[in-house]
mmCIF file of C-alpha atoms and ligand atoms in Angstrom:
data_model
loop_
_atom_site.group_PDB
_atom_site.id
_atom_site.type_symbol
_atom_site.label_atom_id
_atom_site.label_comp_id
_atom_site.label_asym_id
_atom_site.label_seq_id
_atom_site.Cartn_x
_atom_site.Cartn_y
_atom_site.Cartn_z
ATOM 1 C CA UNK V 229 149.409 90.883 97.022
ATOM 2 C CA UNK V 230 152.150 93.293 97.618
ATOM 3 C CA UNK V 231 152.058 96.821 99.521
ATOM 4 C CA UNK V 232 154.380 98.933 98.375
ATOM 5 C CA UNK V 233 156.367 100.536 101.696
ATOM 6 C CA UNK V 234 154.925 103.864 100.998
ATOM 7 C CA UNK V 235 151.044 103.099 101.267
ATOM 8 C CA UNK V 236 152.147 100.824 103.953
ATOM 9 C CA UNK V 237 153.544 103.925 106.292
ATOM 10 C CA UNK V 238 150.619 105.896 104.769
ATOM 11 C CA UNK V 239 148.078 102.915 106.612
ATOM 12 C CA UNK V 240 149.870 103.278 109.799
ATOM 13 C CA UNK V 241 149.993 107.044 109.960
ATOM 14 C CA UNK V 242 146.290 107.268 109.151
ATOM 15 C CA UNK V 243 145.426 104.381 111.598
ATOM 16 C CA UNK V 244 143.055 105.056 114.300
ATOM 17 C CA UNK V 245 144.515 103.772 117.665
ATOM 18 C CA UNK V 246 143.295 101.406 120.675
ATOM 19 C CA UNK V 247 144.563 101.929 124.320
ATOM 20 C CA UNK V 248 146.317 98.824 123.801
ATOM 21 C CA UNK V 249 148.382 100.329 121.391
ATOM 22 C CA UNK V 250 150.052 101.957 124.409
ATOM 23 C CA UNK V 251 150.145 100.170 126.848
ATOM 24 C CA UNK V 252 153.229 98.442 127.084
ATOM 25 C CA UNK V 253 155.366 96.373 130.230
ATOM 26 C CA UNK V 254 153.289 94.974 132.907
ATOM 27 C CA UNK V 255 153.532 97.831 135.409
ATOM 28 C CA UNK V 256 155.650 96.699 138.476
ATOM 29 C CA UNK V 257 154.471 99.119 141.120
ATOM 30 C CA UNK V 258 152.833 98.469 144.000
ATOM 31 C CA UNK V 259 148.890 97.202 144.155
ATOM 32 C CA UNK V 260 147.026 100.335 145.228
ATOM 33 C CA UNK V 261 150.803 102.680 144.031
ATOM 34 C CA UNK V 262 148.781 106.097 142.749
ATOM 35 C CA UNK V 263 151.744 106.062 139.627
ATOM 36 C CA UNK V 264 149.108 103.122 138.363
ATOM 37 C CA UNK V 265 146.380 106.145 138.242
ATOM 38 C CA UNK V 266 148.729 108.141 136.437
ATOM 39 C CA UNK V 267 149.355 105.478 134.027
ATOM 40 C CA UNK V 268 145.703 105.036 132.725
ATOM 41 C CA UNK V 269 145.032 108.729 132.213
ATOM 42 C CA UNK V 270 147.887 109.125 130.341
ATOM 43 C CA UNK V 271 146.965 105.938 128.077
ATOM 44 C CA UNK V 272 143.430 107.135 127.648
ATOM 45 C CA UNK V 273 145.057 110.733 126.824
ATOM 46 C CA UNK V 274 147.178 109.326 123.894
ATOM 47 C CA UNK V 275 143.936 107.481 122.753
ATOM 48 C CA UNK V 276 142.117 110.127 122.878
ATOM 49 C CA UNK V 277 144.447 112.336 120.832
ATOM 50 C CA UNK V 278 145.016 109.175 118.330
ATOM 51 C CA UNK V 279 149.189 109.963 119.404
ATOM 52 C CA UNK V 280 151.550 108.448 116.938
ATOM 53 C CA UNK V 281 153.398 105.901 119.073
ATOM 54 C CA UNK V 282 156.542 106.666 116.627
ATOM 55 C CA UNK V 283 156.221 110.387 117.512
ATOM 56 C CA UNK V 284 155.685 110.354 121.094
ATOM 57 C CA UNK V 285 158.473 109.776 123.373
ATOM 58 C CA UNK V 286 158.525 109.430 127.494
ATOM 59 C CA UNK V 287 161.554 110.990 129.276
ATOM 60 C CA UNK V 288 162.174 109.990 133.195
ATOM 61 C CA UNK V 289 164.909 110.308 135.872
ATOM 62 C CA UNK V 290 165.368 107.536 138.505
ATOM 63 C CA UNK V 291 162.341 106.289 140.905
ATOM 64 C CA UNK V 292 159.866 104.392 140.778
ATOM 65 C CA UNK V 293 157.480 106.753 138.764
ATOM 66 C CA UNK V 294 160.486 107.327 136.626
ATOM 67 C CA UNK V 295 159.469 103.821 135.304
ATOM 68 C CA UNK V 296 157.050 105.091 133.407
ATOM 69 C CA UNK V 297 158.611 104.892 129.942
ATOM 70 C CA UNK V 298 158.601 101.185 130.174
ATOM 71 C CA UNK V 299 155.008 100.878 130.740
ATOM 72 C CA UNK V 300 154.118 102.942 127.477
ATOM 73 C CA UNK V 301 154.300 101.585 124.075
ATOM 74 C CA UNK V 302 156.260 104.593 122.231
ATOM 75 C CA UNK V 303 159.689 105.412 122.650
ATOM 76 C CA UNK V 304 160.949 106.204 126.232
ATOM 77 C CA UNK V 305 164.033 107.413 127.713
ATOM 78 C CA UNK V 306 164.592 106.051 131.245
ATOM 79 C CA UNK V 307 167.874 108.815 132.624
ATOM 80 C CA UNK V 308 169.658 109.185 135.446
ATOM 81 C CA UNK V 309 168.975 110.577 138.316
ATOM 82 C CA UNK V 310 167.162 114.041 138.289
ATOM 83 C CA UNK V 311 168.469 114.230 134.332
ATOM 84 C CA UNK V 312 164.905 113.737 132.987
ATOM 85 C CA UNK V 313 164.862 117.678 132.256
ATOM 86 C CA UNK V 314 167.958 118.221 130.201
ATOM 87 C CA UNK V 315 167.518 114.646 128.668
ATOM 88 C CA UNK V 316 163.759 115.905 126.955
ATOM 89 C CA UNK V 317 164.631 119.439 126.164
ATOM 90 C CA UNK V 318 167.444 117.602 124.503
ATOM 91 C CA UNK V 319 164.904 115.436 122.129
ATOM 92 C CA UNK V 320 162.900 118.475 121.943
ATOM 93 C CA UNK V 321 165.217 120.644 120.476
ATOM 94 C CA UNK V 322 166.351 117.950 117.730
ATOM 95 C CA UNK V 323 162.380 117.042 117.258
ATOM 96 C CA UNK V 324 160.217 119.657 118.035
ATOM 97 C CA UNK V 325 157.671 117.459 115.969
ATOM 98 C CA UNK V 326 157.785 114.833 118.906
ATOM 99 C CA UNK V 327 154.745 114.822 121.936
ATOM 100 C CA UNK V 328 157.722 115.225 124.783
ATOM 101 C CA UNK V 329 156.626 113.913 128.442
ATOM 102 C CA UNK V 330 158.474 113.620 131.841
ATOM 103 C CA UNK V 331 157.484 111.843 134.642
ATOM 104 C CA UNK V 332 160.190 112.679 137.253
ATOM 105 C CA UNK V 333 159.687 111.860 141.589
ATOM 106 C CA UNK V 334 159.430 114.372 144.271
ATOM 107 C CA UNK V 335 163.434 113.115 145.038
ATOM 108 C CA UNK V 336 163.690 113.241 140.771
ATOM 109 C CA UNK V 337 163.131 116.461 140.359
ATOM 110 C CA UNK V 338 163.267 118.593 143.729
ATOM 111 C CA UNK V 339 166.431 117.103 145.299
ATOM 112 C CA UNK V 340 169.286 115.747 142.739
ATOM 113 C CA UNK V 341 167.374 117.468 139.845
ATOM 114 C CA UNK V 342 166.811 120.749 141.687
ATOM 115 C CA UNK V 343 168.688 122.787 139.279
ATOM 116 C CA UNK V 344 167.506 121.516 136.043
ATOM 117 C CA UNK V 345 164.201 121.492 137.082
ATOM 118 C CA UNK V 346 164.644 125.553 137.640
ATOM 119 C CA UNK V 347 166.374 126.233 133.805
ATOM 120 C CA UNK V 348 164.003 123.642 131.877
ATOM 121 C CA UNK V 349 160.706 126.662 133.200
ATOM 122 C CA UNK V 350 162.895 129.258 132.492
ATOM 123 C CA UNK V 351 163.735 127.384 128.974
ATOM 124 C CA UNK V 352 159.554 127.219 128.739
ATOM 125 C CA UNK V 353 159.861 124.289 125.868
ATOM 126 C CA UNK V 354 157.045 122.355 125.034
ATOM 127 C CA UNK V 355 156.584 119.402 126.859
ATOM 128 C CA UNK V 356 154.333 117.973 129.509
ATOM 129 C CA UNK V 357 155.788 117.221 132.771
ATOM 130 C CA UNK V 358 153.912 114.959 135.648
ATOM 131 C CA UNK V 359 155.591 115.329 138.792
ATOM 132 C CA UNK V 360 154.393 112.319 140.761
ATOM 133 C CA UNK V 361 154.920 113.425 144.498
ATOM 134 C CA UNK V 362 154.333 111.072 146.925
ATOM 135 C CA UNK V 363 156.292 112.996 149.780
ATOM 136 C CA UNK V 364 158.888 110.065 149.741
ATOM 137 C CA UNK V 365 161.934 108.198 148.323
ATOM 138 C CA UNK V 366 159.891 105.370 147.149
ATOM 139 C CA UNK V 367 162.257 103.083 145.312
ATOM 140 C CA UNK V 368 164.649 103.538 147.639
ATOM 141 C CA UNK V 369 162.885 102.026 150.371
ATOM 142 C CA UNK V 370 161.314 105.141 152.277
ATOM 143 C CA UNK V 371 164.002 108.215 152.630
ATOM 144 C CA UNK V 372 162.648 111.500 153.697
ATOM 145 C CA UNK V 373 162.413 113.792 150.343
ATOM 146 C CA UNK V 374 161.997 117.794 149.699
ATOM 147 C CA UNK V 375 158.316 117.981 150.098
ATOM 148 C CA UNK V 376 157.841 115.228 153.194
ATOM 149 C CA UNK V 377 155.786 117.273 155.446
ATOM 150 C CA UNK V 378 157.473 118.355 158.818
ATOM 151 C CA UNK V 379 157.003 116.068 161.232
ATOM 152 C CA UNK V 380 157.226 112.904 159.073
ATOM 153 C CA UNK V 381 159.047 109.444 159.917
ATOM 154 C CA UNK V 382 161.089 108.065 157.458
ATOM 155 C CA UNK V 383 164.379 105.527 157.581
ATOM 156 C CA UNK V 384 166.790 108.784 157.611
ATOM 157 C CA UNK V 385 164.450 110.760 159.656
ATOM 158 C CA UNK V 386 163.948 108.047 162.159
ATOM 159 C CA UNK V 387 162.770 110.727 164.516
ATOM 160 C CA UNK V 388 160.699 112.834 162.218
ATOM 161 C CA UNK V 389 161.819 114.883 160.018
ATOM 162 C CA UNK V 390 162.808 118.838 160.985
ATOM 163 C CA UNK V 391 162.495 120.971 158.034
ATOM 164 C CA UNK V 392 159.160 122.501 156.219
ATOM 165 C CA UNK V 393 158.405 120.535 153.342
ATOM 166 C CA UNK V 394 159.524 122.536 150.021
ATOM 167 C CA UNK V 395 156.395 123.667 148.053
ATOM 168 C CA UNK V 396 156.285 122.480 144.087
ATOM 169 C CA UNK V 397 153.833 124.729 142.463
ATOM 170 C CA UNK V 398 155.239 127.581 144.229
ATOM 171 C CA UNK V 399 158.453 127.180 143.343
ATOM 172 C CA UNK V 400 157.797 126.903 139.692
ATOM 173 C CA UNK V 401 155.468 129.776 140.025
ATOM 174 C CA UNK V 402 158.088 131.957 141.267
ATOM 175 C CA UNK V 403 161.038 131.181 138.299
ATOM 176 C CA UNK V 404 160.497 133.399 135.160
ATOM 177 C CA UNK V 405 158.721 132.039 132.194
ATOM 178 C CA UNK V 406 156.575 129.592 134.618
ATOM 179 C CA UNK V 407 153.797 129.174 131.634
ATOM 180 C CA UNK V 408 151.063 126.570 132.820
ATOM 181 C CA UNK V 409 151.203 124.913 136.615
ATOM 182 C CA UNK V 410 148.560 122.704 138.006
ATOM 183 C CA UNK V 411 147.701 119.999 140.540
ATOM 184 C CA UNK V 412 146.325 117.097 140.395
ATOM 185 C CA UNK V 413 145.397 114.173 142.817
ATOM 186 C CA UNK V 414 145.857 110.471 142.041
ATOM 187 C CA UNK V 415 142.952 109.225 143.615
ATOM 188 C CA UNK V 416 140.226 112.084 141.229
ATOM 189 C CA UNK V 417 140.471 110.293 138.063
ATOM 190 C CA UNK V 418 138.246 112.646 136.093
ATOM 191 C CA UNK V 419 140.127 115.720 137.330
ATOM 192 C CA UNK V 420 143.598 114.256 136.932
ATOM 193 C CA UNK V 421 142.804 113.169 133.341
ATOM 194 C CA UNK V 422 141.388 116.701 132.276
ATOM 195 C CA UNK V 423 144.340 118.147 133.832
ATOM 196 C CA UNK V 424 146.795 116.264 131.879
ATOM 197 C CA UNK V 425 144.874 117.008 129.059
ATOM 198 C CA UNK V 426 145.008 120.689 129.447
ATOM 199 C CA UNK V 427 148.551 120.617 130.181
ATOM 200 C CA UNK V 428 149.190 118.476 126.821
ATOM 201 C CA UNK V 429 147.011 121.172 124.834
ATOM 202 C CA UNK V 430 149.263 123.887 126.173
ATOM 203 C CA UNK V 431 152.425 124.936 124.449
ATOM 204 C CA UNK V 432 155.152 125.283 126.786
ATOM 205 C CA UNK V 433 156.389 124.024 129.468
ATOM 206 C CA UNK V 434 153.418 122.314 131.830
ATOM 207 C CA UNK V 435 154.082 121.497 135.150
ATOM 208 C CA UNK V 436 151.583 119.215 137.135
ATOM 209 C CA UNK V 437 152.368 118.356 140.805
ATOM 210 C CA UNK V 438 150.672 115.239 140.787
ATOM 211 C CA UNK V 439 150.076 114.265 144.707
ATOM 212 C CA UNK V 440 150.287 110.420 144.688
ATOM 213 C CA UNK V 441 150.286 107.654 147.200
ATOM 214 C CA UNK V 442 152.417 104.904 148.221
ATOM 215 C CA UNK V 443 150.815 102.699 150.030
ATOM 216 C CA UNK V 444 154.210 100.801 150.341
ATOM 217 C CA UNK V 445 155.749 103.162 152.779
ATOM 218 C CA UNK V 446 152.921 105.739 153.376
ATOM 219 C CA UNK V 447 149.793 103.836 153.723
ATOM 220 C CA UNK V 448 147.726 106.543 155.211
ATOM 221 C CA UNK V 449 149.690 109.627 154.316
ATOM 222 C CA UNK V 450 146.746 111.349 152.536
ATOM 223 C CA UNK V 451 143.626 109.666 154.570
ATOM 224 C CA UNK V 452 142.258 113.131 155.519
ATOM 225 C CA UNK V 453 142.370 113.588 151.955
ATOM 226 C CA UNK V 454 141.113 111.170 150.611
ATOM 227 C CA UNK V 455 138.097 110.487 153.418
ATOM 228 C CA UNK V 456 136.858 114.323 153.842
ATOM 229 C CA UNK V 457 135.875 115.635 149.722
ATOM 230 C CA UNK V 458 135.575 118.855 151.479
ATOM 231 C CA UNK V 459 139.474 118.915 152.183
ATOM 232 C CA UNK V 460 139.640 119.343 148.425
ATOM 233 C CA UNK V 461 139.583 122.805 146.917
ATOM 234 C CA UNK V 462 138.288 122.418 143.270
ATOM 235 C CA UNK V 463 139.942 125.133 141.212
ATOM 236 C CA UNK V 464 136.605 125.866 138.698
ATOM 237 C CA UNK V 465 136.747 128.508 135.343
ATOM 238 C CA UNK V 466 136.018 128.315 132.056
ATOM 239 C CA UNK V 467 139.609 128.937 131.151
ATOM 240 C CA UNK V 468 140.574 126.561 134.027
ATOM 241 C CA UNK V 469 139.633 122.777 134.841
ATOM 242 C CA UNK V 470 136.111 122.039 133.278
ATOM 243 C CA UNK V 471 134.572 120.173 136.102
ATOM 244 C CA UNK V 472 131.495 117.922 135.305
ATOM 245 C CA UNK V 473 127.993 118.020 137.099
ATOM 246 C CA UNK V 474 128.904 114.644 138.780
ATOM 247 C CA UNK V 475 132.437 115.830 140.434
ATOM 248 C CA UNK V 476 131.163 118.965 141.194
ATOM 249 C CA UNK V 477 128.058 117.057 143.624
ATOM 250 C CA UNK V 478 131.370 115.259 145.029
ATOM 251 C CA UNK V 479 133.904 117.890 145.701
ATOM 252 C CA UNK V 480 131.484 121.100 146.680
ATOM 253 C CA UNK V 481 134.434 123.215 148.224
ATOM 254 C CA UNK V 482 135.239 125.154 144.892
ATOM 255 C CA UNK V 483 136.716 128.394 144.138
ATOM 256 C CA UNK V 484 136.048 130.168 141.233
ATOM 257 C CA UNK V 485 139.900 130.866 140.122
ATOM 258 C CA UNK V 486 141.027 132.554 136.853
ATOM 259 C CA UNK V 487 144.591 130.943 135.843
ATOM 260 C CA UNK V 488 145.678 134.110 134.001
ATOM 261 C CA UNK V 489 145.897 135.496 137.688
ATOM 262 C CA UNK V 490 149.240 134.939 138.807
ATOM 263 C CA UNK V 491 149.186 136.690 142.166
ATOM 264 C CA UNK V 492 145.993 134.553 143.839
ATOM 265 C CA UNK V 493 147.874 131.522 141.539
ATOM 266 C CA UNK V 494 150.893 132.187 143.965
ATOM 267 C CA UNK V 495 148.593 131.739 146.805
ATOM 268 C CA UNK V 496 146.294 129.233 146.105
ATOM 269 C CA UNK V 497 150.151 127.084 145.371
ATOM 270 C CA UNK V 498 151.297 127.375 149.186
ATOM 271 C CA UNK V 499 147.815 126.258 150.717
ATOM 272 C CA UNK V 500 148.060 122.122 151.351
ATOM 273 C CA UNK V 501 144.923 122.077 153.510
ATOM 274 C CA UNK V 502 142.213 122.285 151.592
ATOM 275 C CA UNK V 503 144.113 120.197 148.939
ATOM 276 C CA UNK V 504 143.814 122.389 145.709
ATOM 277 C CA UNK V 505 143.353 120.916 142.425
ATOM 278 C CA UNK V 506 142.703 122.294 138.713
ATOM 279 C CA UNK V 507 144.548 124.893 136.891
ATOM 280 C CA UNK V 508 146.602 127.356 138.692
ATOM 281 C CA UNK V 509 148.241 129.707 136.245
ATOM 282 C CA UNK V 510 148.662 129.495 132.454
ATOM 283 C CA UNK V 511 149.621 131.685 130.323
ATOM 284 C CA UNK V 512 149.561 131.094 127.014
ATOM 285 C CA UNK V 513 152.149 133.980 125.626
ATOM 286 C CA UNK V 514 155.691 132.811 127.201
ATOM 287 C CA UNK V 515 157.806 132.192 123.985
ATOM 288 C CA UNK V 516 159.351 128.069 123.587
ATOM 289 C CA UNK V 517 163.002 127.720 123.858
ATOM 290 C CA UNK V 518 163.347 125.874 120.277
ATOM 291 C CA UNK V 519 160.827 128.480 118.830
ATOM 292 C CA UNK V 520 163.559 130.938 119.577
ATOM 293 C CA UNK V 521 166.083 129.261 118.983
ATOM 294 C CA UNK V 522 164.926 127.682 115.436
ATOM 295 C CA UNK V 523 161.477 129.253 114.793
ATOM 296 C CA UNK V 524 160.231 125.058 115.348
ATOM 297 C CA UNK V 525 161.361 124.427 112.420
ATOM 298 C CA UNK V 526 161.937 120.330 111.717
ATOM 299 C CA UNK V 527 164.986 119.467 110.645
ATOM 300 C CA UNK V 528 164.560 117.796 107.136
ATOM 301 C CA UNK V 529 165.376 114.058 106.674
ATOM 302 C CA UNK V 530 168.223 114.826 104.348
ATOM 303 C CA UNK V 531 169.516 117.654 106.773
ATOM 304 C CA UNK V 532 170.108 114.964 109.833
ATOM 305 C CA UNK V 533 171.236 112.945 107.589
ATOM 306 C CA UNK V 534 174.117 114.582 106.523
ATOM 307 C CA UNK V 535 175.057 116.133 109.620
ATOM 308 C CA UNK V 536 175.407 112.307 111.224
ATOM 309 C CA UNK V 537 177.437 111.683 108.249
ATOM 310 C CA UNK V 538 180.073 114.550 108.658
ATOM 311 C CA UNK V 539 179.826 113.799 112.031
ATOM 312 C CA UNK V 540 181.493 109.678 111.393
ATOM 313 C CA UNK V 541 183.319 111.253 108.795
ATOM 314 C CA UNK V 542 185.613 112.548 111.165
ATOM 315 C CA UNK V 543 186.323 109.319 112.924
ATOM 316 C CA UNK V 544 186.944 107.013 109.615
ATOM 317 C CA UNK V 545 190.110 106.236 108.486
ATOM 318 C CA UNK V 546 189.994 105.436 104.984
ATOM 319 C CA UNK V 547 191.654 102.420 103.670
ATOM 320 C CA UNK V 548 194.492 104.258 101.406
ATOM 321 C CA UNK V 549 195.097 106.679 105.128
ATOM 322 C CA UNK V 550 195.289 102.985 106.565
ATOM 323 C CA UNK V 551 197.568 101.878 103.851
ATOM 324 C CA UNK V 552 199.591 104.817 104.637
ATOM 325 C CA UNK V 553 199.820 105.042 107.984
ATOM 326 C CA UNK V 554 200.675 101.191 107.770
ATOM 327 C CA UNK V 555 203.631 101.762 105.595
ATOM 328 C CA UNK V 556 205.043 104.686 107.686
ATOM 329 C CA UNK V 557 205.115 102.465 110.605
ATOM 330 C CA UNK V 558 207.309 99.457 109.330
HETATM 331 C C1 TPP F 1403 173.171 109.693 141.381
HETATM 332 C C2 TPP F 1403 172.231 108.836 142.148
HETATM 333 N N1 TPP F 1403 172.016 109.081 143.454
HETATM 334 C C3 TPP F 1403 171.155 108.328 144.162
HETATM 335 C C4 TPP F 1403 170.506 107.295 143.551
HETATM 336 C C5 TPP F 1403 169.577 106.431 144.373
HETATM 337 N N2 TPP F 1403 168.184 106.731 144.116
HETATM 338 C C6 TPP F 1403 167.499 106.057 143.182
HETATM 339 S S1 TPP F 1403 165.893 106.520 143.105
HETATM 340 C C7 TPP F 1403 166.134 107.642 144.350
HETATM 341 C C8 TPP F 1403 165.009 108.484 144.888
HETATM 342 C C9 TPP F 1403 163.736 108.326 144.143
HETATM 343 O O1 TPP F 1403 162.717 109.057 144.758
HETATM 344 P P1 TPP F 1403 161.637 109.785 143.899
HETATM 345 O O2 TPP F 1403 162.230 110.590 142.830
HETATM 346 O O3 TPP F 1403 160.733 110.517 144.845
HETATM 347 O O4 TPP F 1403 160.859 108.587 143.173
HETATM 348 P P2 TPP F 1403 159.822 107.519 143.736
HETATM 349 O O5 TPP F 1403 160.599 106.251 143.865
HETATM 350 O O6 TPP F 1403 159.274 107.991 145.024
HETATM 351 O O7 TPP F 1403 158.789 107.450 142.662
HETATM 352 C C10 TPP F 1403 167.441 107.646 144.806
HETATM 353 C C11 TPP F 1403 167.972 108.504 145.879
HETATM 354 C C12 TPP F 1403 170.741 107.065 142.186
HETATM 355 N N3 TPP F 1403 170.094 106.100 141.510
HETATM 356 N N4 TPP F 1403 171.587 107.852 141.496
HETATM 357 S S1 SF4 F 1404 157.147 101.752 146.769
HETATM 358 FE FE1 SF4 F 1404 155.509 103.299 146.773
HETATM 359 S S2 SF4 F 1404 155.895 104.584 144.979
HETATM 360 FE FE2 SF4 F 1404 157.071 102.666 144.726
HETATM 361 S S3 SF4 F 1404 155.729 101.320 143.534
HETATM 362 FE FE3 SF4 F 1404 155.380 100.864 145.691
HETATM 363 S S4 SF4 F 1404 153.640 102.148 146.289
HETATM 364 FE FE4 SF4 F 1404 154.467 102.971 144.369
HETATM 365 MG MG1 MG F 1405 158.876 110.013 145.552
#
């Protein structure tokens, strides 16, 4: 029997999906690499939320958590260097239909990609962006980065390096527009997942610092961390991280923190000891770029179409111009 290609699309797009429609490459990072974490709650997440694979798309720079787009079964964009931002806002503006993510390195986005990273919060569009920080050129075989913490030993800081490290969440809480920040911690799988969650629920632009270990060239980097639950600060509130009865026995150093208030969210974002996690700010009234620009309106089928079409247009030489230009020539 036949399907005809309509109620064929029509199966797929009311098809209930399995993790392993997602999952796709065989992850190459390290054993023990906290990008791995990230990796599964972001699978479960598109599960969850029964993503269309054709509509979703994952945008990264260069790194080794810029690999991300390889390891996910929808389309992917793997950039250049620190180009993750303009690269999605891109997509987004042609497709504000599509689920936009960036996963983008502490050397990704805070050193080479510095400046877009500043204009793509101003430009608020809707996407969800993991920043995987793991205080460290990874890829590139251990290089200090922005946010190494003072002190630290790496191949171009042989002797430590001498500068404060530079603070994510504060920085995107202080650029205009900033409309959802968070953190999130690779090794508190419930909390990361609800946090990418909430981010992927919120429309705008939603930065989570992810803090993330590399065992590779950092193997005890967060220990304190990781060993002491009270060196965690759980960010609680109802319109915040919803924290479950079981996390909440583990990680009983909580404040009670309302993300509508940006001045303690400015705060709370330049304290590293106690670790915060949960949801700093969001607010859910900053206007989307594309809304502005094209009240999210799709563009219709027919409407690309022709556009690409006027677009080769330009370029094709017709065979009588050929003929002509052939015969002017001799
Ligand atoms: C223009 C350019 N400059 C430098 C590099 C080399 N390079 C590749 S990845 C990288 C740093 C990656 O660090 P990070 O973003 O923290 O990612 P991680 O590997 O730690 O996940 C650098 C400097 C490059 N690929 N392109
Ligand atoms: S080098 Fe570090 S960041 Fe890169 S895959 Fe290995 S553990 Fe992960
Ligand atoms: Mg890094």
């Amino acid at each position: 029997m036949t399907i005809a290609a309509t109620e064929c699309l029509l199966r797929i797009y009311g098809e209930d999906h399995e993790l392993d429609d997602y999952q796709g490459g065989v992850p190459r990072w390290c054993t023990g690499c906290g990008d791995n974490a990230v990796l599964a709650a972001v699978q479960r997440l598109c599960r969850d939320e029964n993503l269309r694979p054709e509509k979703t798309v994952f945008v990264s720079g260069i790194g080794c958590s810029s690999r991300f787009p390889h390891y996910m079964k929808t389309y992917g964009f793997h950039g250049i260097h620190g180009r993750a931002f303009p690269i999605a806002e891109g997509i987004k503006m042609a497709r504000p239909d599509l689920n936009v993510f960036v996963n983008t390195g502490d050397g990704d986005c805070c050193s080479i990609g510095a400046a877009h990273w500043i204009h793509a919060i101003r430009y608020n569009m809707n996407m969800t962006v993991m920043l995987h920080d793991n205080q460290i050129y990874g890829l590139t075989k251990k290089q200090v980065s922005p946010t190494s913490p003072i002190g630290m030993k790496s191949n171009t800081t042989p002797t430590g390096s001498r500068l404060q490290g530079l603070q994510p969440l504060a920085v995107t809480l202080g650029v205009q527009n900033a409309s959802f920040v968070a953190q999130a911690a690779d090794w508190i799988p419930e909390a990361l997942f609800e946090i990418i969650s909430a981010a992927f629920h919120h429309k705008g632009f939603s930065f989570i610092r992810i803090v993330q270990r590399c065992p590779e060239w950092l193997p005890d980097l967060f220990d304190p961390w990781l060993q002491d639950p009270k060196r965690i600060l759980l960010l609680t509130h109802e319109q915040g991280l919803r924290v479950s009865p079981g996390l909440a026995k583990i990680y009983t150093n909580q404040e009670r923190h309302d993300p509508s208030n940006l001045d303690r969210a400015r705060r709370i974002a330049t304290i590293s000891d106690p670790l915060p996690v949960g949801i700093l700010y969001r607010n859910p009234d900053v206007p989307c770029y594309e809304d502005l620009r094209h009240g999210g309106q799709t563009r219709s089928a027919e409407a690309i179409q022709s556009g690409l079409e006027a677009e080769f247009d330009k370029f094709t030489i017709w065979p009588q111009e050929a003929g002509r230009k052939s015969q002017v020539e001799a």
